[in-house]
PDB file of C-alpha atoms in Angstrom:
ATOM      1  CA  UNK A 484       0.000   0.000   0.000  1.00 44.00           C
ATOM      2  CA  UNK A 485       2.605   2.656   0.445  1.00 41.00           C
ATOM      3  CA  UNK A 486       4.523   2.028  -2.394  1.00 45.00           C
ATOM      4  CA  UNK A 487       1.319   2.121  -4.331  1.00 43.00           C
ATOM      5  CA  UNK A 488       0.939   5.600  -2.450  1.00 45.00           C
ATOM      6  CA  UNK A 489       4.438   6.878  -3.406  1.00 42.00           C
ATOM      7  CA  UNK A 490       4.219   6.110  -6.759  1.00 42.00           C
ATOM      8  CA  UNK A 491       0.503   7.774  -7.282  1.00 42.00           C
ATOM      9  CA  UNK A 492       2.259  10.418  -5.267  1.00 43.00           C
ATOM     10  CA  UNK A 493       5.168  10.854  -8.038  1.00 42.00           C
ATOM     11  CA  UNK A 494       2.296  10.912 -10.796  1.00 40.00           C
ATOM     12  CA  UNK A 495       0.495  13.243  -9.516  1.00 40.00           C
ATOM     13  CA  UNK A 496       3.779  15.380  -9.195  1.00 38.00           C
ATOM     14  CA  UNK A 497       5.183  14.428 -12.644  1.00 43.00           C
ATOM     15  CA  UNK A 498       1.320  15.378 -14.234  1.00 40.00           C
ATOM     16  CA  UNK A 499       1.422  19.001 -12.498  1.00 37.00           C
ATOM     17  CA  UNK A 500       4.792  19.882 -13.604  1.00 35.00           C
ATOM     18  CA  UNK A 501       3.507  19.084 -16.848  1.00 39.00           C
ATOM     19  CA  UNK A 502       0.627  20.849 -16.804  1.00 39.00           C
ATOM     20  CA  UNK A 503       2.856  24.086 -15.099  1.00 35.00           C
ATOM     21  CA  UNK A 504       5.054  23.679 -18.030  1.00 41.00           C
ATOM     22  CA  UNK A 505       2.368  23.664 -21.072  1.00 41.00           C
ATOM     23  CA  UNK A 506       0.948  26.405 -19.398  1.00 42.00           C
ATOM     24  CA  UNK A 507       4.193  28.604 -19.285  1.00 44.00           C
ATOM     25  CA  UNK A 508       3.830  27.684 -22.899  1.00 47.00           C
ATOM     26  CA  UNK A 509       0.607  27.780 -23.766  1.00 66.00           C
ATOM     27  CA  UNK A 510      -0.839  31.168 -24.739  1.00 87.00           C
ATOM     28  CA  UNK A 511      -1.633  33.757 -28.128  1.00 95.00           C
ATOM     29  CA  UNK A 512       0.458  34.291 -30.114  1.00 97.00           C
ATOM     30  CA  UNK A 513       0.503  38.338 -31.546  1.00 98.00           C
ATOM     31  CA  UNK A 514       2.737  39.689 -34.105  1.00 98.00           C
ATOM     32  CA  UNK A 515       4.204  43.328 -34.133  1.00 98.00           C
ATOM     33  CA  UNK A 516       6.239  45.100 -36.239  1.00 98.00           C
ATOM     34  CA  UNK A 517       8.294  48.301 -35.771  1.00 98.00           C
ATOM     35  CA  UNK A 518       8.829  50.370 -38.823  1.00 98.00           C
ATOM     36  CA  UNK A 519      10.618  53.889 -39.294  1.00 97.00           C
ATOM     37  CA  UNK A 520       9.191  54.569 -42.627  1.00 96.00           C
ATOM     38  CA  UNK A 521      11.321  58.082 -43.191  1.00 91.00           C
ATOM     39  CA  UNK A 522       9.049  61.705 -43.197  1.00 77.00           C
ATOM     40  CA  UNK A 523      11.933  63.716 -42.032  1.00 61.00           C
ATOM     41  CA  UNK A 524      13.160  64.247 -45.671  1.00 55.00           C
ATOM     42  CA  UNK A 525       9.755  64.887 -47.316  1.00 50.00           C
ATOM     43  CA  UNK A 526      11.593  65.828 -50.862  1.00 58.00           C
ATOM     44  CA  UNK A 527      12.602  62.302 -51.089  1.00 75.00           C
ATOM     45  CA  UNK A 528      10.852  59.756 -49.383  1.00 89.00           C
ATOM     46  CA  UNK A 529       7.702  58.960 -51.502  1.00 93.00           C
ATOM     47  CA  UNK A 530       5.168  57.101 -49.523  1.00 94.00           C
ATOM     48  CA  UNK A 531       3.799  55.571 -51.661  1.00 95.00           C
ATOM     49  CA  UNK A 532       6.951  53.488 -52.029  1.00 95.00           C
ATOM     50  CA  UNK A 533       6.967  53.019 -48.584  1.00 97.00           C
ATOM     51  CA  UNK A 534       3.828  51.584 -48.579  1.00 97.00           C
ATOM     52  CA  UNK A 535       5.095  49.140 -51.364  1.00 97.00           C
ATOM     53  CA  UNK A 536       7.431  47.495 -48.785  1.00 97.00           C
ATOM     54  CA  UNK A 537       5.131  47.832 -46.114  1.00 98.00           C
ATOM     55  CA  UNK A 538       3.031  44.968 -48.516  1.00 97.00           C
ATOM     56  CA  UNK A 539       5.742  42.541 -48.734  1.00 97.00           C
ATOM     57  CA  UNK A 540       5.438  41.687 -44.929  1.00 97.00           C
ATOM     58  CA  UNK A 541       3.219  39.485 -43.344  1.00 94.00           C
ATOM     59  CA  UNK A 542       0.715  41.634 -41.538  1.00 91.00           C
ATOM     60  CA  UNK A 543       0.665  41.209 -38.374  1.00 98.00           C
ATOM     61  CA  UNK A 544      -1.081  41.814 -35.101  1.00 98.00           C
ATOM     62  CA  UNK A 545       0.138  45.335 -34.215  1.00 98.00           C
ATOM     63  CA  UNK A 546       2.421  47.579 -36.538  1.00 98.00           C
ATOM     64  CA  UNK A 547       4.305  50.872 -34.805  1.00 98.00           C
ATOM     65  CA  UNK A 548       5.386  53.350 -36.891  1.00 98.00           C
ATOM     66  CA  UNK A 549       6.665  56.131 -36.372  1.00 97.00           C
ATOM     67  CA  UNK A 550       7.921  59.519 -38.476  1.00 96.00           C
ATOM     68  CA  UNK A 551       4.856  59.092 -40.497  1.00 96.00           C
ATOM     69  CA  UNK A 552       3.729  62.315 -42.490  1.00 94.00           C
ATOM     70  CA  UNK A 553       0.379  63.217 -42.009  1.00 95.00           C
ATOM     71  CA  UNK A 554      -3.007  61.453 -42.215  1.00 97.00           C
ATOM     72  CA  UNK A 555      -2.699  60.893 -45.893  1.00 96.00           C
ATOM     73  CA  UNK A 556       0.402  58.897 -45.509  1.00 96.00           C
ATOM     74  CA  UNK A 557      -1.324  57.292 -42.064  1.00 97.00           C
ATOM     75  CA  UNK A 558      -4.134  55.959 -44.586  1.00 97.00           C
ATOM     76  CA  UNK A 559      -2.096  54.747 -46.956  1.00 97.00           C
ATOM     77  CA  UNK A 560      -0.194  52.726 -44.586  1.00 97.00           C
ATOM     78  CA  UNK A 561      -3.349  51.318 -43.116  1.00 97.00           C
ATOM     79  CA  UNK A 562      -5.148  50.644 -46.636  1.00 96.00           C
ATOM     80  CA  UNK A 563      -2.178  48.009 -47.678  1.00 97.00           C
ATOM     81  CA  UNK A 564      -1.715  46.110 -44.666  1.00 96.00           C
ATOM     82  CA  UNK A 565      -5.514  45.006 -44.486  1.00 91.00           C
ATOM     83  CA  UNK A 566      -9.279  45.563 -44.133  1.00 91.00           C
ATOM     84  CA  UNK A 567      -9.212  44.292 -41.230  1.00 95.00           C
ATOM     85  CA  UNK A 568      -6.942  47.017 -39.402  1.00 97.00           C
ATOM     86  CA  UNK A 569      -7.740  50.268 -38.086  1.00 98.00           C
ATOM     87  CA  UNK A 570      -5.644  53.032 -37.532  1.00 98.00           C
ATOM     88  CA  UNK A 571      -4.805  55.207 -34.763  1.00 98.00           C
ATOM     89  CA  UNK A 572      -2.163  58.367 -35.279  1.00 98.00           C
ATOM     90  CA  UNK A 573      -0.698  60.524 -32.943  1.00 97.00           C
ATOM     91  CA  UNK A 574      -1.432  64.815 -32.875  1.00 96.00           C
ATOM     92  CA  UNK A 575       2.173  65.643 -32.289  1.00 95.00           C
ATOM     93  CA  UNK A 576       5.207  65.634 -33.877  1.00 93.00           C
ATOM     94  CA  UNK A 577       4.245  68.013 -36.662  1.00 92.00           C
ATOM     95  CA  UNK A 578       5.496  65.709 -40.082  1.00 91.00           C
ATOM     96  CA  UNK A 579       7.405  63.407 -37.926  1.00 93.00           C
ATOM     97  CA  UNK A 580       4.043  61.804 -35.996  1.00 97.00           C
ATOM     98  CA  UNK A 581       3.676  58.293 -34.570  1.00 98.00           C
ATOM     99  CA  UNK A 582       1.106  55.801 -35.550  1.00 98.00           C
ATOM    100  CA  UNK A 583      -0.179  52.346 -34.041  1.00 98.00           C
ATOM    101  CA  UNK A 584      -2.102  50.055 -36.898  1.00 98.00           C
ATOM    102  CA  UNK A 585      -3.747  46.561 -35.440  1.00 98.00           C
ATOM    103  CA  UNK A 586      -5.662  44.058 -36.173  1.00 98.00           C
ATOM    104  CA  UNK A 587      -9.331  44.601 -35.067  1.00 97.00           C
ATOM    105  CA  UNK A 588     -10.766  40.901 -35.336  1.00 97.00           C
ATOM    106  CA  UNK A 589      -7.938  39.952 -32.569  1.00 98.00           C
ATOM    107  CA  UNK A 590      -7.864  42.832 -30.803  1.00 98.00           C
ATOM    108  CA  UNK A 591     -10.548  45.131 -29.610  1.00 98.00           C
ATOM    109  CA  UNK A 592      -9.188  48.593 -28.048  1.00 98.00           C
ATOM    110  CA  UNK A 593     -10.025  49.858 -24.793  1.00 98.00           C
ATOM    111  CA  UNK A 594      -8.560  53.485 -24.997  1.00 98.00           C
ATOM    112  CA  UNK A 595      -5.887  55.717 -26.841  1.00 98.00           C
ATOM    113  CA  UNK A 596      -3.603  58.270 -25.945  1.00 98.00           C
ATOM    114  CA  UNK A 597      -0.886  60.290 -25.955  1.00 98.00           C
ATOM    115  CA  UNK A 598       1.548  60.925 -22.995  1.00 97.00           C
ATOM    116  CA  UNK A 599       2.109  64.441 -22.290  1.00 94.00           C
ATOM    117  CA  UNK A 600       5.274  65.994 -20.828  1.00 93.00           C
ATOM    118  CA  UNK A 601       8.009  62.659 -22.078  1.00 94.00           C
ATOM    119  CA  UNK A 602      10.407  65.450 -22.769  1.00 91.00           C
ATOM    120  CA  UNK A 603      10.645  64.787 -26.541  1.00 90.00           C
ATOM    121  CA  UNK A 604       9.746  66.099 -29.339  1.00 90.00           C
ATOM    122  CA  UNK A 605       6.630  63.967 -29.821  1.00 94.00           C
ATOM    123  CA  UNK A 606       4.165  62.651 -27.415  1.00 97.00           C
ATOM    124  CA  UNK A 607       4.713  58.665 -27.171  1.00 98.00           C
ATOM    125  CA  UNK A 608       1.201  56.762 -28.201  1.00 98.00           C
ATOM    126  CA  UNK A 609       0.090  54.064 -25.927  1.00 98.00           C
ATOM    127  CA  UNK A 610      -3.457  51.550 -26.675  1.00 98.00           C
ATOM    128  CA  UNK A 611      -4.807  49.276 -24.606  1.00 98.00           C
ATOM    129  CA  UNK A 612      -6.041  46.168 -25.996  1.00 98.00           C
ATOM    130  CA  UNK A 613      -8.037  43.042 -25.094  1.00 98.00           C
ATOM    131  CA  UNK A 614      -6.785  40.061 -26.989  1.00 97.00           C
ATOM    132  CA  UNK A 615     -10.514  39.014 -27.752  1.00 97.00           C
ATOM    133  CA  UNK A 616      -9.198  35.059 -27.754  1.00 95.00           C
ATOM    134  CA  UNK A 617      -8.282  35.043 -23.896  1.00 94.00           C
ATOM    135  CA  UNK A 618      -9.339  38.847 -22.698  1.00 96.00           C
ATOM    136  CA  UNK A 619      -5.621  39.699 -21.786  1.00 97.00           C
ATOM    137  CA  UNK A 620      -5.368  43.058 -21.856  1.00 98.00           C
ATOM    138  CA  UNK A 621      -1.972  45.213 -22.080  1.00 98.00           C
ATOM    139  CA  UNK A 622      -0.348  48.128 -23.225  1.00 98.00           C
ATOM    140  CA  UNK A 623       1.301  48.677 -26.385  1.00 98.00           C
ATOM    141  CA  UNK A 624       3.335  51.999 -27.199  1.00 98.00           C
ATOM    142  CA  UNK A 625       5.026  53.201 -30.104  1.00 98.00           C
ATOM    143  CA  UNK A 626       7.782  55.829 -29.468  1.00 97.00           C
ATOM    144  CA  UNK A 627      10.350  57.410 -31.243  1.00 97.00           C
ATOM    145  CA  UNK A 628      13.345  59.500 -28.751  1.00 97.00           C
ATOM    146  CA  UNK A 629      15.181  62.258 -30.365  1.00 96.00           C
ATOM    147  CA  UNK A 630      18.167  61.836 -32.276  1.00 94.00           C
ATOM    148  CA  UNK A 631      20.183  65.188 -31.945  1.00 93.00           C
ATOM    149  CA  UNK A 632      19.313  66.078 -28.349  1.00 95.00           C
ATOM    150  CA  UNK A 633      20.991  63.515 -26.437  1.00 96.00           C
ATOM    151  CA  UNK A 634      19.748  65.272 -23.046  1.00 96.00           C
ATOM    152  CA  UNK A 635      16.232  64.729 -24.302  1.00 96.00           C
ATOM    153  CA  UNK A 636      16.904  61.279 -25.324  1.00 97.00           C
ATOM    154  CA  UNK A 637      18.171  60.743 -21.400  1.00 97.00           C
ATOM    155  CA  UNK A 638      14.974  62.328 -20.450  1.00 97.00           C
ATOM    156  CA  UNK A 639      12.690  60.359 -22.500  1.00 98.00           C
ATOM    157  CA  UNK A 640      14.476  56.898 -21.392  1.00 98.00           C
ATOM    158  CA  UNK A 641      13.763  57.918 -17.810  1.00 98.00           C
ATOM    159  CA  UNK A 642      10.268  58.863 -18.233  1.00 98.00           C
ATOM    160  CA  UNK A 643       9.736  55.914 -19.594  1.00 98.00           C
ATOM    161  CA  UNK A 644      10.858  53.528 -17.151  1.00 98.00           C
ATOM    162  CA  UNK A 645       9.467  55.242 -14.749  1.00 98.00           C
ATOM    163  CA  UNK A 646       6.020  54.872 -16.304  1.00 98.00           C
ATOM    164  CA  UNK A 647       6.403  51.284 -17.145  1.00 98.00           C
ATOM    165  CA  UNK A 648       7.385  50.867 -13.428  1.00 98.00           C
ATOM    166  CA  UNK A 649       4.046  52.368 -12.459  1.00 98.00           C
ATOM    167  CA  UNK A 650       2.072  50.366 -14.929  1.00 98.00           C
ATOM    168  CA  UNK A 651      -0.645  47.694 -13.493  1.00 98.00           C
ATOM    169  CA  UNK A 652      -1.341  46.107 -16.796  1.00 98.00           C
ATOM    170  CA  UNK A 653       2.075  44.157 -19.234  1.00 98.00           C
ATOM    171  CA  UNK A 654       3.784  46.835 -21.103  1.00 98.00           C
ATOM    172  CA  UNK A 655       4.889  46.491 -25.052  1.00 98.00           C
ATOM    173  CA  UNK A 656       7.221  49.111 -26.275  1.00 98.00           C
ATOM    174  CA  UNK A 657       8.183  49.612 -29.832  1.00 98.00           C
ATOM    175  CA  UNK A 658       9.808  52.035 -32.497  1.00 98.00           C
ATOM    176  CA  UNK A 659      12.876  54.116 -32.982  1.00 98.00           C
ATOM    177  CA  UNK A 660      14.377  54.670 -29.899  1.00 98.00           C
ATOM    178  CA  UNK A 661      17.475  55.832 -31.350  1.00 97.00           C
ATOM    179  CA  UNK A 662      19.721  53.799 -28.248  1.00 98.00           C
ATOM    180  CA  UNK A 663      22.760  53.104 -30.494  1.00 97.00           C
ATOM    181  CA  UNK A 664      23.289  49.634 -29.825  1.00 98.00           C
ATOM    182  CA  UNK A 665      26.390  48.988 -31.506  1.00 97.00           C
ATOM    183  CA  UNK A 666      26.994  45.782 -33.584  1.00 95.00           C
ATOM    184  CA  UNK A 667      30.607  45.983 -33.183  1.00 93.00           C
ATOM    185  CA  UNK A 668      30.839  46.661 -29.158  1.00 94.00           C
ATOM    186  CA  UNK A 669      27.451  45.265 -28.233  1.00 96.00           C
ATOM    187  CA  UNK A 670      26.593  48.193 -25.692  1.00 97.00           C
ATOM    188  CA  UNK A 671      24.795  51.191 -26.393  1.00 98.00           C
ATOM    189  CA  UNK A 672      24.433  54.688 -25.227  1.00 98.00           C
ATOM    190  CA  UNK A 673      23.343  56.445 -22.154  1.00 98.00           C
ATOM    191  CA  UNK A 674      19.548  56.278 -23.342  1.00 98.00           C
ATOM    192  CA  UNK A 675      20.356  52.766 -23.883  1.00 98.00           C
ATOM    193  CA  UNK A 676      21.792  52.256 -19.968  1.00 98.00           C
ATOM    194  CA  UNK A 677      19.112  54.259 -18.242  1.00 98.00           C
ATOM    195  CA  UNK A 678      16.004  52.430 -20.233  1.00 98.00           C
ATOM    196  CA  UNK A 679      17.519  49.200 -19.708  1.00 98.00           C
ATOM    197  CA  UNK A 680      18.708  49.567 -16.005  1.00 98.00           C
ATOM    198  CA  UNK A 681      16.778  47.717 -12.996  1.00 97.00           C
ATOM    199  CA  UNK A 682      15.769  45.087 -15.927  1.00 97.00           C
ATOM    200  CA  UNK A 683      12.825  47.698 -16.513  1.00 98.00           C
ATOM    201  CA  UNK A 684      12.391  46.188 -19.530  1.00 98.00           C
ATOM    202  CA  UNK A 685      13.494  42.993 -22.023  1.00 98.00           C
ATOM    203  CA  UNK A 686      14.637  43.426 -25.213  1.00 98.00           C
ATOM    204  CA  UNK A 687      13.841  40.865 -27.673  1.00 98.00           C
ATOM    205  CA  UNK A 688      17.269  40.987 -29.126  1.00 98.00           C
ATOM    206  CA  UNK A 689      17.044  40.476 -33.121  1.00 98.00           C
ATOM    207  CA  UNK A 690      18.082  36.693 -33.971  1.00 97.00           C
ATOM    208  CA  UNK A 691      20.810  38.420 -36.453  1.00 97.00           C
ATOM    209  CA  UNK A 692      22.680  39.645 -33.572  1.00 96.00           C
ATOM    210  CA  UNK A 693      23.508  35.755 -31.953  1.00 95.00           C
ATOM    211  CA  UNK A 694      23.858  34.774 -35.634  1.00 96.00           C
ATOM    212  CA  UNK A 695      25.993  37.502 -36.566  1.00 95.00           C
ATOM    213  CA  UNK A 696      24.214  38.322 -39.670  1.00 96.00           C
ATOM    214  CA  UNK A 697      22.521  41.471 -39.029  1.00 97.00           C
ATOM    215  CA  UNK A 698      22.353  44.477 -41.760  1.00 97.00           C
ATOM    216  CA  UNK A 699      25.905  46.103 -41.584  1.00 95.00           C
ATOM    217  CA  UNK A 700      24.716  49.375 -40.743  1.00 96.00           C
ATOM    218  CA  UNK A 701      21.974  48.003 -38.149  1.00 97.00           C
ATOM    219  CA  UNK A 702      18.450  48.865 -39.045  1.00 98.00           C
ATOM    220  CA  UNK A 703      19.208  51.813 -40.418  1.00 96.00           C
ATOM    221  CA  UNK A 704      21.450  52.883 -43.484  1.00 95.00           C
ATOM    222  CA  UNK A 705      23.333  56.004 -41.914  1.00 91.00           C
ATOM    223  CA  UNK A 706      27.290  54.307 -41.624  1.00 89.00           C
ATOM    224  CA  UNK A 707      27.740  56.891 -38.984  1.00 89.00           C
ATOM    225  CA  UNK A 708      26.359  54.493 -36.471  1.00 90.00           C
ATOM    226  CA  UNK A 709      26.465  50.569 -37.651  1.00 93.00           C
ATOM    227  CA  UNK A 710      23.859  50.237 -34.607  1.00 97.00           C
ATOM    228  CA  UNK A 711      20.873  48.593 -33.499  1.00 98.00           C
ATOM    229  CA  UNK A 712      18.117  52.170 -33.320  1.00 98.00           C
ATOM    230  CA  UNK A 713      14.948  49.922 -33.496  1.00 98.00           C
ATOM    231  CA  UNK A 714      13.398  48.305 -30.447  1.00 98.00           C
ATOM    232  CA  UNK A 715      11.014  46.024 -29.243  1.00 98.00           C
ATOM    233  CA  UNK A 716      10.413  46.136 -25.910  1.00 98.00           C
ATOM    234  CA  UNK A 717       8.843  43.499 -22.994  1.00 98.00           C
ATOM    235  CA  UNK A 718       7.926  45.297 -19.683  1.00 98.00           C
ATOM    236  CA  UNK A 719       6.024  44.980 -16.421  1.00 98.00           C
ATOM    237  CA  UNK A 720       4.607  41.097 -16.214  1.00 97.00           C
ATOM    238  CA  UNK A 721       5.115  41.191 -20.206  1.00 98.00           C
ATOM    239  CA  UNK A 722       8.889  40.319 -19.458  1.00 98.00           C
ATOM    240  CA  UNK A 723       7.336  36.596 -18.375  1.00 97.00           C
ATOM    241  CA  UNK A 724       6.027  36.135 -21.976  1.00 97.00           C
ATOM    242  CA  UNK A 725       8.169  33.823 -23.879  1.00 96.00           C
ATOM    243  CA  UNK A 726       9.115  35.926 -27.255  1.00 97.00           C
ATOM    244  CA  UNK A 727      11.623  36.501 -30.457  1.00 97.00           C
ATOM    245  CA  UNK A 728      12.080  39.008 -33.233  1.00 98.00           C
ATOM    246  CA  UNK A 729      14.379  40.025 -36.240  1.00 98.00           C
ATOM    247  CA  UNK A 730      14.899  42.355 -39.034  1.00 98.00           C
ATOM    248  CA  UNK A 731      13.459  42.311 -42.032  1.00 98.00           C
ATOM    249  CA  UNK A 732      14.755  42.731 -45.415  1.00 98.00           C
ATOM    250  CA  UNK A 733      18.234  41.659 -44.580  1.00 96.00           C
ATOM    251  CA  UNK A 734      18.557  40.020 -48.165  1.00 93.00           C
ATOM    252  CA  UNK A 735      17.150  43.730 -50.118  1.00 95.00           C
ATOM    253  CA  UNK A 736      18.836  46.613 -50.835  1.00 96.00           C
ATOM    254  CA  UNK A 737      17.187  48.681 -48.332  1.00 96.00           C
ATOM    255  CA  UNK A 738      20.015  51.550 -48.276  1.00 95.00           C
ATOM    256  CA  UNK A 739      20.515  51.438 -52.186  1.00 94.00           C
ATOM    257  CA  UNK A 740      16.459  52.102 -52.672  1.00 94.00           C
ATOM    258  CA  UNK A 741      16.749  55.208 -49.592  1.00 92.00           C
ATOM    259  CA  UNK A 742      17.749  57.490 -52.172  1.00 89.00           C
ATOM    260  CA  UNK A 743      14.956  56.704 -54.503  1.00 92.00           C
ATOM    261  CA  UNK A 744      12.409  57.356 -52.263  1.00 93.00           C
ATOM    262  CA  UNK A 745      12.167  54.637 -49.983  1.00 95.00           C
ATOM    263  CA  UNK A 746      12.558  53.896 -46.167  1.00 96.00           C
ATOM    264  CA  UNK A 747      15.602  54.705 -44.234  1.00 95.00           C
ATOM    265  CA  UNK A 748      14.916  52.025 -41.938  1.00 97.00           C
ATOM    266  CA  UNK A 749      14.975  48.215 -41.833  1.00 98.00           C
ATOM    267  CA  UNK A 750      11.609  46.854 -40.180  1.00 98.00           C
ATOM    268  CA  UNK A 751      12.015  44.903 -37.480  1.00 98.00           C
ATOM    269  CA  UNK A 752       9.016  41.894 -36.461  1.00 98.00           C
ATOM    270  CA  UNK A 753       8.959  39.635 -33.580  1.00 98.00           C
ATOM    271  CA  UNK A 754       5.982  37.231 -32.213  1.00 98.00           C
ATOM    272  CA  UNK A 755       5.124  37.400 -28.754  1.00 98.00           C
ATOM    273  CA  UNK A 756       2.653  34.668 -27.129  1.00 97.00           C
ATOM    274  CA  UNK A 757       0.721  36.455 -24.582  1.00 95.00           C
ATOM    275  CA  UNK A 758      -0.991  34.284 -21.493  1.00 89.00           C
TER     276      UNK A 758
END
């Protein structure tokens, strides 16, 4: 009788840790995508172009971009990733404006807004969503910190761990964040340090960087920095979600079509399975 005991005993054991392990698994899985797609010299980036690449990837779940136009430009980049999408685009920035596109038979919004008084030059835009499969709901920002002003850049890095500190609900953080992670070094800059310090947030390190195959310059085509800009960012109970992304368009001649009227930027996509 008690060995029959002990080994229903070790069962039972050996069925929870199962069941704790497929449900650390278990979960829906969301797509994003972070995309620069280049306002800031209007005389030669041609949207429409843009737009042309934005086609060629997979739409997913939840697109940030950020230096979009105007609304024209904020339609256009709605219209071709799906009918299915709707659109929401920030007030500030002037012709360098953020915009959060996502997929409304997955995800149904709560609320929208813009956070005042980040110390950049544009407002970052943060939704709330319900993932309509399981009713998780979390926050998803686009953001884009300033590239000149490094003291702003500090500034905005603080605010924003700060915030995601004080945030109930999981935090995703995407777009140009302009941190300088170098390819060469593997560190970045100050902005870098302060958003990443206390493990505020994790970064869903592109798979090019382990596999050493990343775009020379990073995922941008200015030589000056041969960095990582783009981010994708896991924070608040969001950092227990298992998740991976990359850049796109490694294999396209993303810096040869810039001066034709195309993207400065290399997108960068990852998949995220929320529980």
């Amino acid at each position: 009788m008690c060995k029959m005991r002990k080994l229903l005993g070790c069962l039972l054991l050996g069925l929870s840790l199962l069941c704790l392990n497929a449900c650390t698994w278990s979960g829906e899985q969301v797509s994003i995508v972070s995309y620069n797609v280049e306002s800031d010299k209007i005389e030669d980036t041609d949207s429409l172009l843009v737009a042309q690449d934005i086609k060629l990837i997979k739409p997913a779940d939840l697109w940030a971009l950020s230096e979009v136009k105007n609304e024209n430009d904020a339609r256009i980049f709605d219209s071709v990733i799906g009918s299915n999408y709707s659109s929401i685009l920030g007030k500030t920035g002037a012709s360098d404006r953020l915009q959060i596109i996502f997929n409304n038979k997955r995800l149904e919004l709560i609320e929208s807004r813009e956070l005042a008084n980040f110390g950049g030059t544009r407002a970052p835009l943060v939704a709330q969503f319900k993932l309509r499969a399981n009713n998780r709901e979390f926050l998803f920002m686009v953001n884009h910190f300033n590239r000149v002003n490094a003291e702003k850049r500090n500034i905005q890095a603080e605010n924003l761990r700060q915030w995601t500190l004080a945030q109930k609900l999981p935090v995703i953080a995407a777009g140009d964040y302009n941190l300088d992670f170098s390819l060469k070094n593997r560190t970045g800059n100050k902005a870098f340090d302060i958003l990443m310090s206390d493990d505020t947030f994790l970064w869903l390190e592109p798979l090019c960087l382990s596999q050493g195959n990343c775009p020379n310059t990073g995922t941008q085509c200015n030589p000056r920095y041969h960095a990582i800009l783009d981010f994708i960012l896991l924070g608040g109970s969001a950092k227990q979600w298992q998740g991976k992304s990359e850049i796109l368009f490694k294999d396209q001649p993303v810096c040869e079509k810039e001066s034709k009227g195309y993207a400065d930027h290399y997108p960068v996509a990852a998949q995220i399975i929320i529980n």
